[in-house]
Short mmCIF file of C-alpha atoms in Angstrom, two decimals:
data_model
loop_
_atom_site.label_atom_id
_atom_site.label_comp_id
_atom_site.label_asym_id
_atom_site.label_seq_id
_atom_site.Cartn_x
_atom_site.Cartn_y
_atom_site.Cartn_z
CA MET A 1 33.62 -141.98 -5.64
CA ARG A 2 32.25 -142.65 -2.17
CA LEU A 3 29.88 -145.61 -2.18
CA SER A 4 26.91 -145.91 0.12
CA PRO A 5 26.53 -148.98 2.31
CA MET A 6 25.06 -151.94 0.44
CA THR A 7 22.76 -154.66 1.69
CA ILE A 8 20.99 -157.54 0.01
CA SER A 9 17.78 -155.51 -0.07
CA HIS A 10 19.34 -153.13 -2.60
CA PHE A 11 19.21 -155.85 -5.23
CA GLY A 12 15.43 -156.10 -5.14
CA PRO A 13 13.58 -159.28 -6.17
CA MET A 14 16.50 -161.32 -7.46
CA LYS A 15 16.71 -165.10 -7.43
CA VAL A 16 20.50 -165.14 -7.25
CA GLU A 17 22.00 -166.42 -4.00
CA LEU A 18 23.57 -163.53 -2.09
CA ARG A 19 25.73 -163.79 1.05
CA ASP A 20 26.89 -161.02 3.33
CA ASP A 21 27.38 -162.98 6.54
CA PRO A 22 30.82 -162.74 8.21
CA ALA A 23 31.80 -166.32 7.36
CA ALA A 24 31.09 -165.87 3.65
CA LEU A 25 32.94 -162.56 3.50
CA GLN A 26 35.91 -163.99 5.41
CA ASN A 27 36.21 -166.98 3.05
CA ALA A 28 36.18 -164.68 0.03
CA SER A 29 38.68 -162.16 1.38
CA THR A 30 41.88 -163.85 0.22
CA ASP A 31 43.13 -166.20 -2.49
CA PHE A 32 45.54 -169.14 -2.68
CA GLY A 33 48.52 -166.79 -2.26
CA ARG A 34 47.21 -165.67 1.15
CA ILE A 35 49.24 -162.48 0.92
CA VAL A 36 46.66 -159.95 -0.29
CA ARG A 37 43.45 -159.43 1.66
CA ARG A 38 40.36 -157.53 0.47
CA THR A 39 37.00 -158.15 2.10
CA PRO A 40 33.98 -157.94 -0.22
CA ARG A 41 30.72 -156.34 0.81
CA MET A 42 28.77 -159.21 -0.67
CA VAL A 43 29.29 -162.57 -2.37
CA ALA A 44 26.93 -163.52 -5.19
CA HIS A 45 26.46 -167.11 -6.42
CA PRO A 46 24.68 -166.86 -9.78
CA ARG A 47 23.51 -170.00 -11.58
CA THR A 48 22.71 -168.45 -14.95
CA ALA A 49 23.99 -165.74 -17.27
CA ASP A 50 20.75 -163.83 -16.58
CA GLU A 51 21.64 -163.61 -12.90
CA VAL A 52 25.16 -162.39 -13.76
CA THR A 53 23.52 -159.77 -15.96
CA GLN A 54 21.36 -158.54 -13.09
CA ILE A 55 24.37 -158.21 -10.79
CA LEU A 56 26.46 -156.30 -13.33
CA ALA A 57 23.56 -154.04 -14.29
CA PHE A 58 23.14 -153.14 -10.62
CA ALA A 59 26.86 -152.60 -10.13
CA ASN A 60 27.05 -150.44 -13.26
CA ARG A 61 24.18 -148.24 -12.05
CA THR A 62 25.58 -147.81 -8.55
CA GLY A 63 29.32 -147.80 -9.30
CA HIS A 64 30.09 -150.69 -6.95
CA PRO A 65 33.22 -152.57 -8.04
CA VAL A 66 32.89 -156.21 -9.08
CA SER A 67 35.34 -159.08 -9.19
CA VAL A 68 34.83 -162.61 -10.49
CA GLN A 69 36.25 -165.62 -8.69
CA GLY A 70 36.35 -169.31 -9.50
CA MET A 71 38.52 -171.39 -7.16
CA ALA A 72 40.67 -168.39 -6.12
CA HIS A 73 43.92 -170.04 -7.19
CA THR A 74 45.62 -166.72 -7.96
CA GLN A 75 48.40 -165.60 -5.63
CA GLY A 76 48.36 -161.82 -5.95
CA GLY A 77 44.78 -160.82 -5.20
CA GLN A 78 43.72 -160.82 -8.86
CA SER A 79 40.20 -161.98 -8.04
CA LEU A 80 39.61 -160.00 -4.83
CA THR A 81 37.43 -156.94 -4.31
CA ASP A 82 36.00 -154.69 -1.63
CA GLY A 83 32.73 -154.54 -3.58
CA ILE A 84 30.63 -157.36 -5.03
CA LEU A 85 32.37 -160.68 -5.56
CA ILE A 86 30.76 -162.96 -8.14
CA SER A 87 31.56 -166.60 -7.41
CA THR A 88 31.19 -168.80 -10.48
CA ARG A 89 30.98 -172.08 -8.54
CA ARG A 90 27.24 -172.46 -9.22
CA LEU A 91 27.84 -172.04 -12.97
CA ASP A 92 28.77 -175.70 -13.21
CA ARG A 93 26.84 -177.25 -16.09
CA ILE A 94 28.45 -179.22 -18.93
CA GLY A 95 26.79 -179.78 -22.30
CA PRO A 96 27.06 -182.74 -24.68
CA VAL A 97 30.17 -183.41 -26.75
CA GLU A 98 29.49 -182.26 -30.32
CA ARG A 99 31.96 -182.33 -33.23
CA GLY A 100 34.96 -182.48 -30.93
CA THR A 101 33.91 -179.59 -28.69
CA VAL A 102 31.85 -179.17 -25.54
CA ARG A 103 30.05 -176.17 -24.08
CA VAL A 104 30.72 -175.63 -20.38
CA GLN A 105 29.78 -172.94 -17.90
CA ALA A 106 32.57 -170.87 -16.43
CA GLY A 107 32.52 -172.47 -12.99
CA VAL A 108 33.07 -176.02 -14.23
CA LEU A 109 36.27 -177.54 -12.84
CA TRP A 110 38.69 -179.03 -15.35
CA ARG A 111 38.68 -182.17 -13.20
CA ASP A 112 34.95 -182.59 -13.80
CA LEU A 113 35.28 -181.79 -17.50
CA VAL A 114 37.85 -184.58 -17.89
CA ARG A 115 35.53 -187.03 -16.16
CA HIS A 116 32.65 -185.95 -18.40
CA VAL A 117 34.35 -186.17 -21.82
CA GLN A 118 36.72 -189.12 -21.33
CA PRO A 119 33.98 -191.80 -21.56
CA HIS A 120 33.13 -190.29 -24.96
CA GLY A 121 36.72 -190.79 -26.14
CA PHE A 122 37.93 -187.21 -25.66
CA LEU A 123 40.19 -185.11 -23.44
CA PRO A 124 40.90 -181.37 -23.23
CA ARG A 125 43.90 -180.40 -25.35
CA VAL A 126 45.67 -178.65 -22.48
CA LEU A 127 45.45 -179.28 -18.74
CA THR A 128 47.20 -177.29 -16.03
CA SER A 129 49.05 -178.98 -13.18
CA HIS A 130 46.03 -178.38 -10.92
CA HIS A 131 42.67 -179.64 -12.18
CA GLU A 132 40.55 -178.28 -9.32
CA VAL A 133 40.48 -174.89 -11.01
CA SER A 134 37.63 -173.45 -13.04
CA VAL A 135 37.35 -173.11 -16.80
CA GLY A 136 36.55 -169.39 -16.58
CA GLY A 137 39.43 -168.80 -14.18
CA THR A 138 42.14 -170.37 -16.31
CA LEU A 139 40.81 -168.83 -19.54
CA SER A 140 41.17 -165.44 -17.83
CA VAL A 141 44.92 -165.96 -17.27
CA ALA A 142 45.75 -168.33 -20.21
CA GLY A 143 45.95 -171.83 -18.71
CA VAL A 144 49.18 -173.65 -19.58
CA GLY A 145 50.52 -177.15 -19.07
CA VAL A 146 52.92 -179.82 -20.26
CA SER A 147 51.20 -180.06 -23.68
CA SER A 148 51.22 -176.30 -24.34
CA PHE A 149 54.26 -176.56 -26.64
CA ARG A 150 51.96 -178.44 -29.02
CA TYR A 151 48.50 -176.94 -28.46
CA GLY A 152 49.14 -173.52 -26.93
CA SER A 153 47.24 -172.34 -23.87
CA GLN A 154 43.74 -173.31 -22.82
CA ALA A 155 42.68 -169.87 -24.04
CA ASP A 156 43.91 -170.87 -27.52
CA ASN A 157 41.59 -173.87 -27.46
CA VAL A 158 38.18 -172.26 -27.11
CA GLU A 159 36.01 -171.69 -30.16
CA ALA A 160 33.60 -169.21 -28.59
CA LEU A 161 32.78 -167.48 -25.31
CA ASP A 162 29.56 -166.28 -23.71
CA VAL A 163 30.25 -163.15 -21.68
CA VAL A 164 28.39 -160.43 -19.82
CA THR A 165 29.75 -156.93 -20.34
CA ALA A 166 30.16 -154.38 -17.57
CA ASP A 167 26.86 -152.69 -18.46
CA GLY A 168 24.97 -155.97 -18.24
CA ARG A 169 24.74 -157.13 -21.87
CA GLN A 170 24.99 -160.80 -22.76
CA VAL A 171 27.25 -161.28 -25.79
CA ARG A 172 28.58 -164.31 -27.65
CA CYS A 173 32.03 -163.78 -29.15
CA SER A 174 34.38 -165.85 -31.28
CA PRO A 175 37.08 -165.33 -33.93
CA THR A 176 34.31 -164.34 -36.39
CA GLU A 177 31.68 -162.83 -34.06
CA ARG A 178 32.81 -159.82 -32.00
CA PRO A 179 36.45 -160.87 -32.44
CA GLU A 180 37.77 -157.83 -30.54
CA LEU A 181 35.82 -158.89 -27.47
CA PHE A 182 36.97 -162.50 -27.90
CA ASP A 183 40.60 -161.34 -28.06
CA GLY A 184 40.26 -159.01 -25.08
CA VAL A 185 38.50 -161.39 -22.70
CA ARG A 186 40.80 -164.38 -23.19
CA CYS A 187 43.71 -163.86 -20.76
CA GLY A 188 42.03 -160.57 -19.80
CA LEU A 189 42.22 -161.11 -16.01
CA GLY A 190 38.50 -160.37 -15.66
CA GLN A 191 39.11 -156.74 -16.61
CA LEU A 192 36.88 -156.46 -19.68
CA ALA A 193 33.84 -158.76 -19.22
CA VAL A 194 32.62 -161.74 -17.19
CA ILE A 195 32.94 -165.15 -18.85
CA THR A 196 29.81 -167.23 -18.25
CA ALA A 197 30.41 -170.14 -20.69
CA ALA A 198 32.94 -171.43 -23.22
CA GLN A 199 32.97 -173.78 -26.20
CA VAL A 200 36.08 -175.85 -25.44
CA ARG A 201 37.98 -177.70 -28.16
CA LEU A 202 38.82 -181.35 -27.38
CA ARG A 203 41.11 -184.01 -28.81
CA ALA A 204 40.80 -187.75 -29.15
CA ALA A 205 41.87 -189.61 -26.02
CA PRO A 206 44.68 -192.09 -26.73
CA PRO A 207 44.18 -195.74 -25.76
CA GLN A 208 47.36 -195.69 -23.68
CA VAL A 209 50.34 -193.52 -22.77
CA ARG A 210 53.95 -194.32 -22.03
CA VAL A 211 56.02 -192.09 -19.77
CA PHE A 212 59.82 -191.85 -19.89
CA HIS A 213 61.83 -190.13 -17.17
CA LEU A 214 65.16 -188.63 -18.29
CA LEU A 215 67.60 -187.63 -15.55
CA TYR A 216 70.16 -184.82 -15.95
CA ASP A 217 72.78 -183.31 -13.67
CA HIS A 218 73.55 -180.28 -15.86
CA LEU A 219 71.39 -177.80 -17.75
CA ASP A 220 73.33 -177.90 -21.04
CA PRO A 221 72.51 -181.52 -21.95
CA LEU A 222 68.94 -180.94 -20.75
CA GLN A 223 68.59 -178.00 -23.13
CA HIS A 224 70.08 -180.03 -26.01
CA ASP A 225 67.84 -183.06 -25.49
CA TRP A 226 64.69 -181.01 -24.97
CA ARG A 227 65.15 -179.27 -28.31
CA LEU A 228 65.82 -182.61 -29.95
CA LEU A 229 62.62 -184.10 -28.52
CA LEU A 230 60.62 -181.11 -29.75
CA SER A 231 62.06 -181.42 -33.25
CA GLU A 232 61.27 -185.15 -33.43
CA ASN A 233 57.60 -184.36 -32.82
CA HIS A 234 56.80 -187.67 -31.09
CA ALA A 235 56.12 -186.41 -27.57
CA ALA A 236 52.58 -185.54 -26.51
CA SER A 237 53.74 -183.77 -23.34
CA ILE A 238 57.07 -182.73 -21.83
CA GLY A 239 57.68 -181.26 -18.41
CA CYS A 240 60.64 -180.88 -16.08
CA VAL A 241 61.09 -180.56 -12.33
CA CYS A 242 64.29 -179.40 -10.62
CA VAL A 243 65.22 -181.85 -7.85
CA PRO A 244 67.65 -180.95 -5.04
CA HIS A 245 70.12 -183.46 -3.62
CA VAL A 246 71.33 -182.30 -0.22
CA ARG A 247 74.55 -183.46 1.42
CA THR A 248 75.65 -182.51 4.91
CA ARG A 249 79.34 -182.90 5.59
CA ALA A 250 81.39 -181.50 8.47
CA GLY A 251 78.48 -179.36 9.57
CA SER A 252 78.01 -177.69 6.18
CA ARG A 253 75.21 -178.31 3.72
CA ARG A 254 75.73 -178.57 -0.02
CA VAL A 255 72.93 -178.70 -2.56
CA ARG A 256 73.33 -180.25 -5.96
CA TRP A 257 70.51 -179.91 -8.47
CA PHE A 258 69.23 -182.60 -10.80
CA TYR A 259 66.64 -182.19 -13.53
CA LEU A 260 63.98 -184.80 -14.20
CA LEU A 261 62.37 -184.56 -17.62
CA ALA A 262 59.09 -186.46 -18.06
CA VAL A 263 58.28 -187.30 -21.68
CA THR A 264 54.92 -188.80 -22.61
CA VAL A 265 54.21 -190.60 -25.89
CA GLU A 266 50.80 -191.88 -26.89
CA GLY A 267 49.63 -194.96 -28.72
CA ASP A 268 52.21 -196.16 -31.24
CA ALA A 269 54.33 -192.98 -31.19
CA ALA A 270 58.08 -193.58 -31.17
CA PRO A 271 59.85 -193.41 -27.80
CA PRO A 272 62.85 -191.12 -27.26
CA ASP A 273 65.92 -192.17 -29.28
CA ARG A 274 68.31 -193.24 -26.53
CA ALA A 275 71.39 -193.07 -28.78
CA ALA A 276 70.88 -189.37 -29.51
CA LEU A 277 70.25 -188.26 -25.93
CA ARG A 278 72.81 -186.88 -23.49
CA CYS A 279 70.98 -187.63 -20.24
CA ARG A 280 72.57 -189.55 -17.39
CA ARG A 281 69.80 -192.10 -17.26
CA ILE A 282 66.52 -192.87 -18.99
CA ARG A 283 63.85 -194.91 -17.31
CA HIS A 284 60.70 -196.24 -18.91
CA VAL A 285 58.03 -195.83 -16.27
CA GLY A 286 55.50 -198.04 -18.00
CA VAL A 287 52.19 -198.06 -19.80
CA SER A 288 49.08 -196.54 -18.25
CA SER A 289 45.67 -195.25 -19.19
CA PRO A 290 45.31 -191.52 -19.95
CA LEU A 291 43.25 -190.97 -16.80
CA ALA A 292 45.80 -192.72 -14.58
CA HIS A 293 48.58 -190.62 -16.08
CA ILE A 294 46.59 -187.41 -15.65
CA ALA A 295 45.88 -188.31 -12.02
CA SER A 296 49.59 -188.85 -11.37
CA MET A 297 50.41 -185.29 -12.48
CA VAL A 298 47.72 -183.48 -10.50
CA GLY A 299 48.60 -181.30 -7.55
CA THR A 300 46.14 -180.90 -4.70
CA LEU A 301 44.71 -177.54 -3.72
CA HIS A 302 43.68 -176.98 -0.14
CA PRO A 303 40.85 -174.65 0.90
CA VAL A 304 41.86 -171.08 1.68
CA ASP A 305 42.94 -170.93 5.31
CA THR A 306 44.54 -167.88 6.87
CA ALA A 307 46.71 -170.09 9.09
CA ALA A 308 48.07 -172.10 6.15
CA PRO A 309 51.35 -171.31 4.38
CA VAL A 310 51.48 -168.40 1.96
CA HIS A 311 52.41 -168.82 -1.70
CA PRO A 312 54.29 -165.92 -3.33
CA TRP A 313 54.66 -167.83 -6.58
CA VAL A 314 56.69 -166.33 -9.40
CA CYS A 315 56.46 -167.81 -12.87
CA GLY A 316 56.92 -166.60 -16.41
CA LEU A 317 58.15 -167.23 -19.92
CA LEU A 318 61.67 -166.40 -21.15
CA PRO A 319 63.54 -166.75 -24.43
CA TRP A 320 64.84 -170.31 -24.62
CA ARG A 321 68.58 -169.84 -23.94
CA ALA A 322 68.04 -166.96 -21.54
CA GLY A 323 65.59 -169.15 -19.66
CA PHE A 324 68.21 -171.79 -18.86
CA ASP A 325 70.65 -169.08 -17.75
CA TYR A 326 67.91 -167.75 -15.49
CA VAL A 327 67.34 -171.20 -13.97
CA ALA A 328 71.05 -171.60 -13.21
CA ARG A 329 71.24 -168.18 -11.57
CA ILE A 330 68.04 -168.53 -9.57
CA LEU A 331 68.91 -171.94 -8.16
CA ASP A 332 72.28 -170.54 -7.12
CA ARG A 333 70.95 -167.28 -5.67
CA LEU A 334 67.84 -168.37 -3.82
CA PRO A 335 68.62 -169.78 -0.36
CA PHE A 336 67.83 -173.44 0.01
CA ASP A 337 67.10 -173.21 3.73
CA GLY A 338 63.61 -171.86 4.35
CA LEU A 339 62.70 -171.19 0.70
CA LEU A 340 63.71 -173.71 -1.92
CA ALA A 341 63.61 -176.46 0.68
CA GLN A 342 59.83 -175.96 0.70
CA ALA A 343 59.37 -175.19 -2.98
CA ARG A 344 58.98 -176.73 -6.40
CA VAL A 345 60.83 -175.32 -9.39
CA VAL A 346 59.31 -176.54 -12.64
CA LEU A 347 60.13 -175.91 -16.30
CA GLY A 348 58.08 -176.11 -19.49
CA ALA A 349 58.53 -175.49 -23.21
CA PHE A 350 56.44 -173.07 -25.29
CA CYS A 351 56.32 -172.51 -29.04
CA GLY A 352 55.39 -168.99 -30.07
CA SER A 353 53.59 -170.15 -33.20
CA VAL A 354 50.76 -171.81 -31.22
CA LEU A 355 50.24 -169.02 -28.65
CA GLN A 356 47.58 -166.96 -30.41
CA ALA A 357 45.58 -165.19 -27.67
CA PRO A 358 46.71 -161.54 -27.92
CA MET A 359 46.37 -160.78 -24.20
CA PHE A 360 48.73 -163.61 -23.21
CA VAL A 361 51.90 -161.57 -22.82
CA HIS A 362 55.14 -163.47 -23.53
CA PRO A 363 58.55 -162.77 -25.14
CA GLY A 364 57.25 -163.65 -28.60
CA GLN A 365 60.09 -166.00 -29.51
CA PRO A 366 59.76 -169.17 -31.62
CA LEU A 367 60.85 -171.25 -28.62
CA MET A 368 60.51 -170.20 -24.99
CA LEU A 369 61.14 -171.71 -21.57
CA GLY A 370 58.54 -171.44 -18.84
CA VAL A 371 59.88 -171.28 -15.27
CA GLY A 372 57.75 -171.61 -12.17
CA ILE A 373 59.04 -171.05 -8.63
CA PHE A 374 56.42 -172.31 -6.19
CA PRO A 375 57.42 -171.83 -2.52
CA TRP A 376 55.37 -172.61 0.58
CA ILE A 377 56.23 -170.00 3.24
CA ARG A 378 55.49 -170.23 6.95
CA ARG A 379 53.23 -167.47 8.21
CA SER A 380 55.53 -165.46 10.45
CA PRO A 381 56.36 -161.78 9.86
CA LEU A 382 60.14 -162.22 9.60
CA THR A 383 60.06 -165.38 7.47
CA LEU A 384 57.49 -163.90 5.11
CA ALA A 385 59.34 -160.60 4.77
CA LEU A 386 62.60 -162.36 3.89
CA ALA A 387 60.85 -164.69 1.45
CA LEU A 388 59.03 -161.85 -0.31
CA ALA A 389 62.30 -159.95 -0.69
CA ARG A 390 63.86 -162.99 -2.38
CA MET A 391 60.86 -163.51 -4.64
CA ARG A 392 60.99 -159.84 -5.68
CA GLU A 393 64.57 -160.50 -6.77
CA ALA A 394 63.45 -163.57 -8.70
CA SER A 395 60.73 -161.55 -10.44
CA GLN A 396 63.07 -158.69 -11.32
CA LEU A 397 65.72 -161.07 -12.62
CA LEU A 398 63.11 -162.79 -14.80
CA THR A 399 62.11 -159.53 -16.49
CA ASP A 400 65.72 -158.33 -16.70
CA SER A 401 66.47 -161.59 -18.57
CA GLY A 402 63.90 -160.76 -21.23
CA GLY A 403 61.04 -162.70 -19.67
CA LYS A 404 57.39 -161.89 -19.04
CA ARG A 405 55.53 -162.81 -15.87
CA TYR A 406 52.64 -165.26 -16.02
CA PRO A 407 49.59 -163.39 -14.67
CA SER A 408 48.23 -165.83 -12.07
CA GLY A 409 51.22 -165.44 -9.75
CA TRP A 410 52.14 -163.00 -7.00
CA PHE A 411 52.42 -159.47 -8.37
CA GLU A 412 53.40 -156.13 -6.90
CA TYR A 413 53.49 -154.17 -10.16
CA ASN A 414 53.08 -150.40 -10.26
CA TYR A 415 51.89 -148.34 -13.24
CA ALA A 416 55.29 -148.28 -14.96
CA GLN A 417 55.76 -152.02 -14.55
CA TRP A 418 52.31 -152.82 -15.96
CA ARG A 419 52.97 -150.57 -18.93
CA THR A 420 56.31 -152.29 -19.53
CA HIS A 421 54.71 -155.72 -19.08
CA TYR A 422 52.13 -155.13 -21.82
CA GLY A 423 54.52 -153.19 -24.04
CA ALA A 424 53.06 -152.53 -27.50
CA LEU A 425 49.74 -154.00 -26.35
CA TRP A 426 49.29 -151.32 -23.67
CA PRO A 427 47.45 -148.73 -25.86
CA ARG A 428 45.10 -151.45 -27.10
CA LEU A 429 44.35 -152.56 -23.53
CA LEU A 430 43.53 -148.96 -22.56
CA GLU A 431 41.16 -148.68 -25.53
CA TRP A 432 39.48 -151.98 -24.66
CA LYS A 433 39.06 -150.93 -21.02
CA ALA A 434 37.60 -147.55 -21.95
CA ASP A 435 35.20 -149.12 -24.45
CA LEU A 436 34.07 -152.22 -22.55
CA ASP A 437 34.25 -150.99 -18.94
CA PRO A 438 34.03 -147.18 -19.06
CA GLY A 439 32.96 -147.01 -15.43
CA GLY A 440 35.96 -149.04 -14.32
CA ILE A 441 33.85 -151.38 -12.17
CA LEU A 442 35.47 -154.68 -13.21
CA ASN A 443 38.18 -155.69 -10.78
CA PRO A 444 39.71 -152.26 -10.13
CA GLY A 445 42.94 -151.98 -8.17
CA PHE A 446 44.96 -154.83 -9.63
CA ILE A 447 46.21 -153.41 -12.94
CA GLN A 448 47.27 -149.77 -12.55
CA TYR A 449 45.94 -147.96 -15.63
CA GLN A 450 46.92 -144.43 -14.67
CA GLU A 451 50.19 -142.94 -13.58
CA PRO A 452 50.01 -141.70 -9.98
CA ALA A 453 49.82 -137.96 -9.59
CA LYS A 454 53.15 -136.42 -8.66
CA SER A 455 53.17 -134.76 -5.25
#
């Protein structure tokens, strides 16, 4: 379908803020990955669900594609479009805490939600490693963190969603009200509807937390101790970072990897049993407030800048034992110079029983290992080409090892790969897409729904 040129005047008397100046379009043309570039024709900044409805009704009538973007923290162009880009940053209102939940608009940052609910004695059940990301954005991919082994994803911890469908209808959905829409939109990558608000489930904030750092020099004792800590059920959060130790001798460089496991216990919960652990060293970091501990874990996001490093991040979930084999192979195969030297490799545990959102694709095992490879690559053609080739290998090895990619990262999937990724869920996704977005206006071009015609 060939679309006619579009200007702000086509929208008629709308109150929504619309931008089509070069600076606005340039800023919205790439995401945190800085690899994919798509320039929108217009950027809309709605403040209400009614304004989102007007935009989608117009797009549905005219056939203009639409994408929704929060803080653009994706790395593969998931939130980019050459049509109308809806920025949720003006949808930033937070309601009162009621019965352990809070209603927030989709553009609210998790950082601001923490600041709002903590004085009332609450915290979100799950926080990602970056808090300057939006509620609607993380619910569209899942949203996982160091407490996900206990509480699941952020998408598992919403009681209801307010969405606008592709044809411009405002709908409230929950496990009991339009459950098929609720299941399809959570982790739905913005493909089935636009999230405008969510009822987020909270938990009581502990009076204090204690953090223990466990140091390992081999993966086998790490695997043993991690399972033991999960079975003891004392830890509130567990996360691991792979730490390189570099030695240069006689002109050659050798890299030895260590693994630092951070275990958090809250209140009067029992600390790790030192006698049962196989780590090299255990260090009690100390007692801190929940907010101080949260602040210590937060990464910082920088504004999108075309001159800044690119981020072809690859992350996913694997069966538990296969995950540790994957870590050993990837740390051995990826070159330290120029890639892992400017990267973080992090690990996390996931329990299949608490991951309930159907569109969150994972191996479906009782216990799984999450692996994230987060490089920062210099923007030069040769360096980037070599890095992308290595990250393609890391992605292929992850899926060959029985893993599933996490959908916020850098993707280059074709039709066959998407179909394999979703597996048994693929026919259901096609039905949802045909029913909820028959015109295909919501974020086209990322997921390949049709097999290319053979020449």
